[in-house]
XYZ file of N, CA and C in Angstrom:
741
model
N 0.663 -1.130 0.171
C -0.084 -0.089 0.334
C 0.932 1.360 -0.202
N 0.635 2.066 -1.094
C 1.462 3.231 -0.941
C 1.145 4.188 -0.103
N 2.223 5.197 0.381
C 2.152 5.964 1.652
C 2.426 7.346 0.761
N 1.776 8.404 1.018
C 1.880 9.658 0.770
C 2.754 10.259 2.039
N 3.593 10.697 1.519
C 4.235 11.675 2.643
C 3.746 12.811 3.122
N 3.799 12.927 4.502
C 3.653 14.223 5.061
C 1.754 14.034 5.153
N 1.384 12.890 5.099
C -0.331 12.898 5.408
C -0.206 11.882 6.824
N -1.930 11.954 7.463
C -2.079 11.522 8.715
C -2.399 10.016 8.449
N -1.499 8.908 9.030
C -1.730 7.742 8.783
C -2.767 7.011 10.262
N -3.827 6.424 10.055
C -4.707 5.668 11.155
C -4.493 3.867 11.118
N -4.120 3.377 12.138
C -3.355 2.685 12.672
C -4.556 1.385 12.877
N -4.320 0.316 12.161
C -5.291 -0.564 12.277
C -4.993 -1.818 13.062
N -6.129 -2.137 14.087
C -6.110 -3.412 14.943
C -6.997 -4.528 14.509
N -6.277 -5.643 14.501
C -7.002 -6.674 14.063
C -7.616 -7.593 15.505
N -8.720 -8.073 15.630
C -8.673 -8.668 16.917
C -9.662 -9.931 16.559
N -9.357 -11.258 17.475
C -10.135 -12.292 16.874
C -11.911 -12.186 17.365
N -12.804 -12.681 16.865
C -13.761 -12.213 17.668
C -14.316 -13.618 17.798
N -15.133 -13.249 19.422
C -15.557 -14.899 19.864
C -16.919 -14.438 20.279
N -18.035 -14.730 19.894
C -19.320 -14.452 20.464
C -19.574 -14.638 21.787
N -19.109 -15.995 22.037
C -19.797 -16.282 23.346
C -18.494 -15.764 25.032
N -18.113 -15.118 24.603
C -16.666 -15.159 25.508
C -17.471 -14.035 26.584
N -18.088 -13.131 25.963
C -18.367 -11.870 26.685
C -19.456 -12.220 27.793
N -20.440 -13.214 26.830
C -21.504 -13.508 28.093
C -21.116 -14.426 29.078
N -20.274 -15.302 28.753
C -19.104 -16.105 29.849
C -18.972 -15.187 31.001
N -18.320 -14.281 30.646
C -17.956 -13.187 31.480
C -19.089 -12.950 32.010
N -20.185 -12.034 31.748
C -21.173 -11.544 32.492
C -21.720 -12.488 33.044
N -21.807 -13.674 33.173
C -22.301 -14.966 33.831
C -21.636 -15.167 34.895
N -20.002 -15.240 34.508
C -19.217 -15.237 35.755
C -19.067 -14.526 37.078
N -19.543 -13.456 36.457
C -19.667 -11.951 37.558
C -20.697 -11.983 38.164
N -22.045 -12.678 37.274
C -23.016 -12.392 37.902
C -23.185 -13.369 39.318
N -22.516 -15.042 39.066
C -22.465 -16.435 39.716
C -21.761 -15.423 40.864
N -20.781 -14.997 40.480
C -20.113 -14.718 42.064
C -20.105 -13.690 42.648
N -21.087 -12.714 42.342
C -21.611 -11.611 43.130
C -22.856 -12.590 43.926
N -23.419 -13.264 43.291
C -24.594 -13.945 44.191
C -23.876 -15.177 45.087
N -23.165 -15.660 44.778
C -22.469 -16.326 45.561
C -21.820 -15.939 46.981
N -21.388 -14.320 46.556
C -20.772 -13.542 47.820
C -22.082 -12.922 48.749
N -23.142 -13.001 47.787
C -23.924 -12.398 48.660
C -24.658 -13.672 49.628
N -24.999 -14.466 49.087
C -25.835 -15.449 49.395
C -24.856 -16.233 51.045
N -23.151 -16.240 50.658
C -22.151 -16.382 51.556
C -22.465 -15.517 52.947
N -22.773 -14.256 52.300
C -22.973 -13.458 53.012
C -24.488 -13.551 54.204
N -25.055 -13.886 53.176
C -26.358 -14.581 54.127
C -26.428 -15.225 55.239
N -25.814 -16.614 54.946
C -25.871 -17.758 55.135
C -24.669 -17.406 56.523
N -23.742 -16.600 56.671
C -22.759 -16.034 57.279
C -23.185 -15.299 58.621
N -24.432 -14.566 58.188
C -25.153 -13.375 58.663
C -26.243 -14.099 59.967
N -26.467 -15.349 58.968
C -27.764 -16.492 59.968
C -27.036 -17.228 60.884
N -25.600 -17.682 60.611
C -25.250 -18.480 61.223
C -24.805 -17.617 62.781
N -24.285 -16.416 62.645
C -23.889 -15.503 63.556
C -25.134 -15.337 64.425
N -25.936 -14.882 63.660
C -27.504 -14.549 64.625
C -28.028 -15.573 65.547
N -27.896 -17.038 64.625
C -28.125 -18.125 65.430
C -27.298 -18.623 66.612
N -25.842 -18.272 66.434
C -25.336 -18.307 67.551
C -25.665 -17.293 68.796
N -25.907 -16.073 68.395
C -26.100 -14.889 69.376
C -27.748 -15.287 70.134
N -28.259 -15.686 68.903
C -29.272 -15.833 69.324
C -29.341 -17.437 71.018
N -28.619 -18.269 70.506
C -28.392 -19.452 71.234
C -27.645 -19.067 72.723
N -27.092 -18.030 72.624
C -26.096 -17.740 73.700
C -26.918 -16.931 74.962
N -27.869 -16.004 73.942
C -28.663 -14.816 74.684
C -29.802 -15.980 75.154
N -30.154 -17.229 74.739
C -30.851 -17.890 75.243
C -30.828 -18.736 76.458
N -29.337 -19.133 76.374
C -28.844 -20.021 77.291
C -28.472 -18.760 78.326
N -28.332 -17.241 78.360
C -28.074 -16.873 79.456
C -29.472 -16.625 80.302
N -30.410 -16.521 79.477
C -31.671 -15.741 79.643
C -32.173 -17.060 80.459
N -32.085 -18.567 80.025
C -32.029 -19.736 81.206
C -31.781 -19.942 82.516
N -30.327 -19.350 82.202
C -29.406 -19.397 83.381
C -30.136 -18.066 84.395
N -30.523 -17.014 83.836
C -31.001 -16.074 84.664
C -32.459 -16.552 85.492
N -33.039 -16.818 84.395
C -34.610 -17.403 84.913
C -34.422 -18.734 85.798
N -33.463 -19.194 86.320
C -33.245 -20.078 87.193
C -32.474 -19.151 88.195
N -31.633 -18.580 88.160
C -31.202 -17.704 89.325
C -32.506 -16.763 89.890
N -32.906 -16.512 89.443
C -34.133 -15.783 89.422
C -35.401 -16.560 89.984
N -35.442 -17.670 90.043
C -36.163 -19.140 90.489
C -35.821 -19.126 91.982
N -34.882 -19.315 91.889
C -34.171 -19.584 93.214
C -34.262 -18.492 94.054
N -33.996 -17.104 93.912
C -33.918 -15.861 94.097
C -35.351 -15.605 94.801
N -36.412 -16.228 94.328
C -37.524 -15.925 94.462
C -37.940 -17.201 95.583
N -37.521 -18.086 95.372
C -37.425 -19.082 96.408
C -37.034 -18.969 97.768
N -35.713 -18.414 97.902
C -35.119 -17.904 99.350
C -35.743 -16.640 99.756
N -36.275 -15.930 98.785
C -37.485 -14.614 99.593
C -38.250 -15.076 100.313
N -39.105 -16.278 99.657
C -39.977 -16.913 100.210
C -39.770 -17.320 101.531
N -39.017 -18.393 101.267
C -38.477 -18.617 102.684
C -37.735 -17.818 103.825
N -37.345 -17.013 103.218
C -36.815 -15.875 104.397
C -38.380 -15.041 104.856
N -39.046 -14.896 103.853
C -40.070 -13.941 104.890
C -40.683 -15.175 105.233
N -40.922 -16.085 105.251
C -41.285 -17.214 106.290
C -40.606 -17.590 107.205
N -39.351 -17.460 107.623
C -38.793 -17.416 108.618
C -39.015 -15.952 109.299
N -38.858 -14.802 108.875
C -39.619 -13.674 109.293
C -40.704 -13.318 110.066
N -41.731 -14.095 109.764
C -42.993 -14.034 110.033
C -42.989 -15.101 111.261
N -42.094 -16.148 111.297
C -41.933 -16.916 112.487
C -41.571 -16.418 113.551
N -40.235 -15.646 112.868
C -39.475 -15.032 114.074
C -40.055 -13.713 114.821
N -41.160 -13.456 113.685
C -41.777 -12.210 114.378
C -42.959 -12.341 115.513
N -43.888 -13.426 115.106
C -44.341 -14.253 116.018
C -43.930 -14.587 117.329
N -43.027 -15.482 116.730
C -42.228 -15.972 118.499
C -41.723 -14.908 119.213
N -41.456 -13.699 118.294
C -40.889 -12.649 119.222
C -42.291 -11.664 119.941
N -43.474 -11.748 119.186
C -44.542 -11.236 120.043
C -45.146 -12.162 120.673
N -45.006 -13.367 120.902
C -45.511 -14.746 121.918
C -44.106 -14.252 123.076
N -43.108 -13.977 122.791
C -42.007 -13.689 123.937
C -42.738 -12.361 124.451
N -42.824 -11.172 123.499
C -43.308 -10.076 124.385
C -44.446 -10.144 125.232
N -45.549 -10.929 124.724
C -46.715 -10.707 125.677
C -46.443 -11.870 126.580
N -45.668 -13.117 126.727
C -45.485 -13.466 127.604
C -44.338 -12.670 128.931
N -43.617 -11.710 128.604
C -43.001 -11.203 129.153
C -43.631 -9.869 129.923
N -44.315 -9.590 128.985
C -45.618 -8.643 129.576
C -46.591 -9.225 130.411
N -46.912 -10.602 130.601
C -47.774 -11.357 131.490
C -47.037 -11.461 132.739
N -45.712 -11.639 132.066
C -45.029 -12.534 133.698
C -44.904 -10.768 134.468
N -44.562 -9.411 133.921
C -44.373 -8.458 134.445
C -46.150 -7.910 135.342
N -46.895 -8.215 134.663
C -47.772 -7.567 134.942
C -48.186 -8.840 136.100
N -47.915 -10.024 136.341
C -48.729 -10.783 137.232
C -47.954 -10.443 138.840
N -46.165 -9.768 138.416
C -45.132 -9.719 139.316
C -45.924 -8.456 139.919
N -46.282 -7.232 139.009
C -46.727 -6.528 139.367
C -47.862 -6.778 140.870
N -48.843 -7.414 140.111
C -50.260 -7.729 141.026
C -49.568 -8.183 141.998
N -48.671 -9.254 142.098
C -47.741 -10.068 143.262
C -47.453 -8.920 144.369
N -46.437 -7.988 143.900
C -46.168 -6.956 144.876
C -47.196 -6.166 145.361
N -48.612 -5.773 144.646
C -49.163 -4.805 144.997
C -49.353 -5.822 146.435
N -50.134 -7.113 145.697
C -50.922 -7.993 146.854
C -50.064 -8.540 148.163
N -48.835 -8.233 148.257
C -47.835 -8.785 149.075
C -48.129 -7.277 149.983
N -48.032 -6.129 149.445
C -47.719 -4.635 149.812
C -49.369 -4.215 150.817
N -50.149 -4.927 150.047
C -51.622 -4.972 150.906
C -51.473 -5.823 152.426
N -51.061 -6.902 151.892
C -50.855 -7.687 152.862
C -50.176 -7.438 154.295
N -48.947 -6.962 153.882
C -47.876 -6.464 154.841
C -48.654 -5.125 155.603
N -49.512 -4.294 154.977
C -50.100 -3.508 155.500
C -51.066 -3.785 156.649
N -51.798 -4.698 155.904
C -52.998 -5.595 157.042
C -52.398 -6.117 158.034
N -50.907 -6.816 157.808
C -50.402 -7.340 159.179
C -50.037 -6.707 160.088
N -49.666 -5.206 159.497
C -49.274 -4.140 160.356
C -50.146 -3.605 160.971
N -51.330 -3.266 160.330
C -52.450 -2.986 161.026
C -52.783 -3.883 162.116
N -53.161 -5.076 161.792
C -53.287 -5.886 163.274
C -52.664 -6.090 164.071
N -51.364 -5.801 163.848
C -50.113 -6.007 164.839
C -50.272 -4.718 165.848
N -50.666 -3.649 164.965
C -50.759 -2.482 165.535
C -51.990 -2.434 166.991
N -52.931 -3.004 166.765
C -53.929 -3.440 167.560
C -54.154 -4.434 168.636
N -53.182 -5.821 168.140
C -53.219 -6.378 169.072
C -51.947 -6.505 170.104
N -50.548 -5.818 169.485
C -49.561 -4.876 170.143
C -48.999 -4.305 169.574
N -49.659 -2.979 170.551
C -49.153 -1.523 170.036
C -47.941 -1.483 171.170
N -47.191 -0.195 170.650
C -46.369 0.221 171.278
C -47.256 1.194 172.872
N -45.951 1.069 173.478
C -46.588 1.864 174.816
C -47.513 2.948 175.074
N -47.492 3.463 174.240
C -48.076 5.215 174.414
C -49.374 4.835 173.303
N -49.224 4.234 172.710
C -50.524 3.933 171.678
C -51.467 3.066 171.920
N -52.422 3.622 172.579
C -53.291 2.496 173.379
C -54.835 3.501 173.208
N -55.873 2.752 173.413
C -57.243 3.303 173.159
C -57.632 3.476 171.718
N -58.990 4.148 171.936
C -59.509 4.755 170.625
C -57.990 5.473 169.848
N -58.183 5.122 168.678
C -57.308 5.386 167.393
C -58.213 5.775 165.685
N -57.735 6.737 165.503
C -58.038 6.789 163.536
C -57.011 6.705 162.678
N -57.333 5.184 162.535
C -55.950 4.398 161.871
C -55.605 4.946 160.580
N -56.906 5.075 159.513
C -56.692 5.784 158.127
C -57.822 6.645 157.621
N -57.402 7.677 156.943
C -58.564 8.650 156.487
C -58.158 8.523 154.865
N -58.736 7.900 154.110
C -58.823 7.627 152.612
C -60.088 8.539 151.695
N -59.997 9.413 150.812
C -60.287 9.772 149.851
C -59.780 9.423 148.563
N -60.914 8.967 147.900
C -60.863 8.885 146.559
C -61.828 9.423 145.508
N -61.384 9.867 143.987
C -62.222 10.112 143.110
C -63.149 9.057 142.731
N -64.430 9.786 142.631
C -65.537 8.627 141.897
C -65.401 8.901 140.660
N -66.508 8.304 139.995
C -66.939 8.168 138.535
C -67.330 9.429 138.131
N -68.359 10.245 138.925
C -68.807 11.624 138.264
C -67.833 12.430 138.612
N -68.010 13.844 138.270
C -67.568 15.573 138.662
C -67.761 15.475 139.863
N -66.970 15.619 140.764
C -67.313 16.238 142.121
C -67.689 15.168 143.425
N -67.746 14.037 142.810
C -67.796 12.687 143.635
C -66.866 11.812 143.895
N -66.571 11.777 144.794
C -65.780 10.968 146.072
C -66.070 9.768 146.942
N -65.512 8.597 147.047
C -65.315 7.426 147.999
C -64.619 8.151 149.197
N -65.271 7.863 150.452
C -64.213 8.122 151.647
C -64.333 6.576 152.671
N -63.194 6.627 152.994
C -63.124 5.759 154.000
C -62.474 5.831 155.322
N -62.829 5.658 156.203
C -62.551 6.157 157.887
C -62.262 4.983 158.634
N -61.112 4.634 158.934
C -60.718 3.180 159.665
C -60.523 3.493 161.338
N -61.928 3.271 162.190
C -61.133 3.316 163.497
C -61.081 2.415 164.345
N -60.370 1.990 165.402
C -59.540 1.065 166.004
C -59.197 1.402 167.239
N -59.598 0.348 168.108
C -59.424 0.422 169.763
C -58.276 -0.679 169.890
N -56.996 0.129 170.162
C -55.768 -0.714 170.318
C -55.592 -0.909 171.875
N -55.307 -2.347 172.179
C -54.918 -3.046 173.190
C -56.322 -2.592 174.020
N -56.915 -2.024 174.654
C -57.888 -2.043 175.453
C -59.023 -2.338 174.956
N -58.936 -3.810 174.142
C -60.139 -4.247 173.410
C -60.684 -5.387 174.045
N -60.651 -5.474 175.340
C -61.477 -6.676 176.144
C -62.817 -6.373 176.315
N -63.294 -4.801 175.859
C -64.951 -4.717 175.607
C -65.494 -3.721 174.593
N -66.438 -3.604 174.221
C -66.767 -2.709 173.201
C -66.765 -1.058 173.390
N -66.391 -0.072 172.383
C -66.324 1.089 172.384
C -67.178 1.245 171.825
N -67.891 2.610 171.953
C -69.585 3.372 171.629
C -68.711 4.903 171.623
N -69.653 5.364 170.451
C -69.482 6.711 170.349
C -69.843 7.261 169.379
N -69.460 8.685 168.681
C -69.968 9.263 167.440
C -69.162 9.281 167.128
N -68.543 9.790 165.771
C -67.667 10.030 165.028
C -68.146 11.556 163.993
N -67.653 12.515 164.639
C -68.069 13.394 163.416
C -66.900 14.069 162.202
N -67.180 13.975 160.933
C -66.161 14.122 159.708
C -66.442 15.421 159.099
N -66.013 16.417 159.100
C -66.079 17.470 158.420
C -64.910 17.726 157.305
N -65.813 19.132 156.290
C -64.853 19.071 155.149
C -64.403 20.610 154.932
N -63.435 21.078 155.426
C -63.189 22.223 155.330
C -62.465 23.024 153.659
N -63.259 23.831 153.586
C -62.649 24.667 152.347
C -62.939 25.992 152.152
N -63.076 26.201 150.695
C -63.506 27.529 150.533
C -64.754 27.391 149.627
N -65.839 28.428 149.397
C -66.876 28.747 148.659
C -67.191 29.885 148.390
N -67.046 30.378 147.067
C -67.399 32.231 146.877
C -66.456 32.889 147.474
N -65.023 32.659 147.505
C -64.143 32.863 148.363
C -64.047 33.188 149.993
N -65.083 32.699 150.136
C -65.171 32.250 152.255
C -65.002 30.843 152.403
N -64.415 31.157 153.439
C -64.221 29.320 154.161
C -65.506 29.031 154.906
N -65.601 27.827 154.335
C -66.582 26.870 154.688
C -66.204 25.659 155.089
N -66.962 25.357 156.432
C -67.329 23.784 156.923
C -68.472 23.176 156.798
N -68.199 21.821 155.810
C -69.241 21.070 155.475
C -69.587 19.803 156.153
N -70.476 19.795 156.768
C -70.408 18.133 157.844
C -70.653 17.212 156.634
N -70.408 15.713 157.365
C -70.322 14.909 156.181
C -71.836 14.516 155.850
N -73.227 14.834 156.325
C -74.176 14.556 156.496
C -74.934 15.533 155.309
N -74.377 16.626 154.778
C -74.563 17.238 153.993
C -74.132 17.123 152.690
N -73.004 16.093 152.680
C -71.921 15.811 151.539
C -72.731 14.115 151.180
N -73.280 13.523 151.968
C -73.462 12.315 151.898
C -75.037 11.734 152.156
N -76.009 11.689 151.005
C -77.493 11.304 151.369
C -77.877 10.368 152.110
N -76.586 9.370 152.515
C -76.849 8.184 153.602
C -76.871 8.569 155.373
N -76.237 9.880 155.355
C -75.827 10.092 156.597
C -76.910 11.210 156.911
N -77.641 10.798 158.291
C -78.688 11.542 158.586
C -78.262 12.320 159.650
N -77.480 11.765 160.581
C -77.249 12.713 161.707
C -75.950 13.237 161.614
N -75.959 14.458 162.712
C -74.577 15.235 162.549
C -73.690 14.627 162.810
N -73.305 13.494 163.445
C -72.038 12.407 163.565
C -72.448 11.078 163.331
N -71.427 10.074 162.917
C -71.967 8.610 162.761
C -71.460 8.137 164.185
N -72.498 6.988 164.261
C -72.072 6.188 165.498
C -71.484 5.294 165.412
N -70.531 4.835 166.269
C -69.867 3.581 166.206
C -69.918 2.454 167.015
N -69.754 1.469 167.153
C -69.447 0.280 168.137
C -68.997 -0.569 167.940
N -67.495 -0.635 168.609
C -66.964 -2.017 168.093
C -65.482 -2.646 168.820
N -65.207 -3.943 169.033
C -64.221 -4.273 169.745
C -62.613 -3.729 169.533
N -62.604 -4.346 168.089
C -61.161 -3.841 167.641
C -61.105 -3.108 166.594
N -61.634 -2.886 165.611
C -61.830 -1.895 164.654
C -63.288 -1.913 163.662
N -63.574 -0.703 163.271
C -64.670 -0.492 162.752
C -64.340 0.938 161.503
N -64.952 0.253 160.220
C -64.600 1.314 159.088
C -65.790 2.214 158.500
N -65.615 3.250 158.611
C -66.806 4.316 158.066
C -66.556 4.856 156.851
N -67.283 4.463 155.905
C -67.247 4.187 154.310
C -68.663 4.908 153.922
N -68.234 5.816 152.374
C -68.988 5.866 152.180
C -68.761 6.687 150.788
N -70.031 7.250 150.094
C -69.711 7.985 148.918
C -70.236 9.579 149.088
N -69.529 10.584 148.618
C -70.142 12.235 148.671
C -69.823 12.839 147.868
N -70.759 13.727 147.121
C -70.589 14.655 146.489
C -70.175 16.489 147.204
N -69.807 16.701 146.205
C -69.253 18.004 146.620
C -69.593 19.257 145.734
N -70.213 20.494 146.513
C -70.884 21.446 145.806
C -70.506 21.883 144.648
N -70.684 22.314 143.503
C -70.015 22.675 142.454
C -69.037 23.817 142.671
N -69.152 24.807 143.518
C -68.339 25.811 143.716
C -67.445 25.554 145.042
N -67.564 24.421 145.673
C -66.935 24.008 146.906
C -65.687 23.707 146.619
N -64.021 24.263 147.121
C -63.142 23.766 147.156
C -62.481 23.362 148.510
N -62.655 21.746 148.030
C -62.038 21.324 149.551
C -60.571 21.420 149.924
N -60.112 21.361 151.402
C -58.666 21.758 151.346
C -58.514 20.818 152.766
N -59.496 20.407 153.202
C -59.012 19.309 154.933
C -59.924 18.693 154.935
N -59.751 17.493 155.813
C -60.902 16.612 156.048
C -60.907 16.666 157.646
N -61.255 16.613 158.464
C -61.469 16.679 160.091
C -62.259 15.749 160.344
N -61.771 14.449 161.464
C -62.013 13.740 162.312
C -62.633 13.768 163.674
N -63.548 13.845 164.212
C -63.397 13.910 165.633
C -64.458 12.780 166.121
N -63.645 11.903 166.954
C -63.905 10.880 167.623
C -64.167 10.873 169.007
N -65.633 10.416 169.510
C -66.154 10.824 171.281
C -66.543 9.762 171.554
N -65.989 9.109 172.297
C -66.234 7.873 173.043
C -67.238 8.267 174.026
N -67.895 7.136 174.463
C -68.827 7.244 175.963
C -68.388 6.423 176.623
N -68.797 6.208 178.161
C -68.685 5.219 179.178
C -67.693 5.913 180.259
N -66.881 4.904 180.740
C -66.291 5.293 181.967
C -65.087 5.544 181.826
N -64.447 5.184 180.269
C -63.465 5.414 179.438
C -63.317 6.307 178.768
N -64.145 7.440 178.754
C -64.457 8.506 177.266
C -63.418 8.921 177.044
N -63.279 9.065 175.654
C -62.265 9.584 174.798
C -62.709 10.355 173.656
N -61.205 11.525 173.440
C -61.810 12.264 172.435
C -60.575 12.602 171.506
N -60.873 11.770 170.044
C -59.437 11.707 169.091
C -60.085 12.684 167.948
N -58.795 13.509 167.853
C -59.447 14.404 166.402
C -57.841 13.859 165.969
N -58.013 14.251 164.425
C -57.188 14.529 163.289
C -57.353 14.826 162.326
N -56.591 15.555 161.321
C -56.936 15.968 160.283
C -55.970 15.890 158.812
N -56.362 15.681 157.743
C -55.485 15.442 156.701
C -55.584 16.497 155.585
N -54.827 16.706 154.785
C -54.611 17.674 153.491
C -55.595 16.814 152.826
N -56.582 18.070 151.823
C -57.758 17.145 151.113
C -56.579 16.510 149.675
N -56.706 15.332 149.313
C -55.624 14.997 148.446
C -56.037 15.939 146.873
N -54.745 16.114 146.517
C -54.897 16.802 145.308
C -55.938 17.874 145.612
N -55.191 18.741 146.437
C -56.245 20.052 146.921
C -56.521 20.620 145.803
N -57.489 21.441 145.389
C -57.624 22.228 144.464
C -58.796 21.656 143.806
N -58.864 20.232 143.618
C -60.068 19.414 142.797
C -61.484 19.288 143.289
N -62.085 19.686 142.852
C -63.883 19.669 143.176
C -64.502 18.814 142.412
């Protein structure tokens, strides 16, 4: 082929044409992509299944521990209940014993007081003989201004015969700012006379219930005993009103 000097020349390349090669390359690439995708999918599935199995195992282990913990809580709760009941029983028993001891002590004190009282009657001191006022006791009642009273009269040593006489009981206080003396018969409806008659050999108790006037403020209780007969005696005693100012 003749070449003209000075003109541009085109290069001619000759290739072998194979119609199926291009299609095979495309198919191989497609298969490779699909294989990688399927492999990644199954790898992910396997990894997920492994994680699921591990989490399931941990869940089962935690459920077992939870069940054991619940059983332990139940056991401890029952134990606490038993201990609380036992402690309550112990407290009640202790309180019962304390109350019994308290009652026994009070009973013993009462008995000792009674023994001392009878000893004082039967074996008094040399200067303590004849008619005596052993005790004056005033206690609040159920209603306002209401009181129970008890006056113990005794005949000490000289108790070979009965002693008789009158007991005058007066209540000293203030009413409307003035000094007032009220006899027992004005306060106790069961007493009709100015004095309470007594007759006894060893002792006698004068007792009853009195009601104070609304404006009366008691301060003292005065008791005067006057016996009759050959050995007549006069005995006087006054005590402060318990809780002076109450009415």
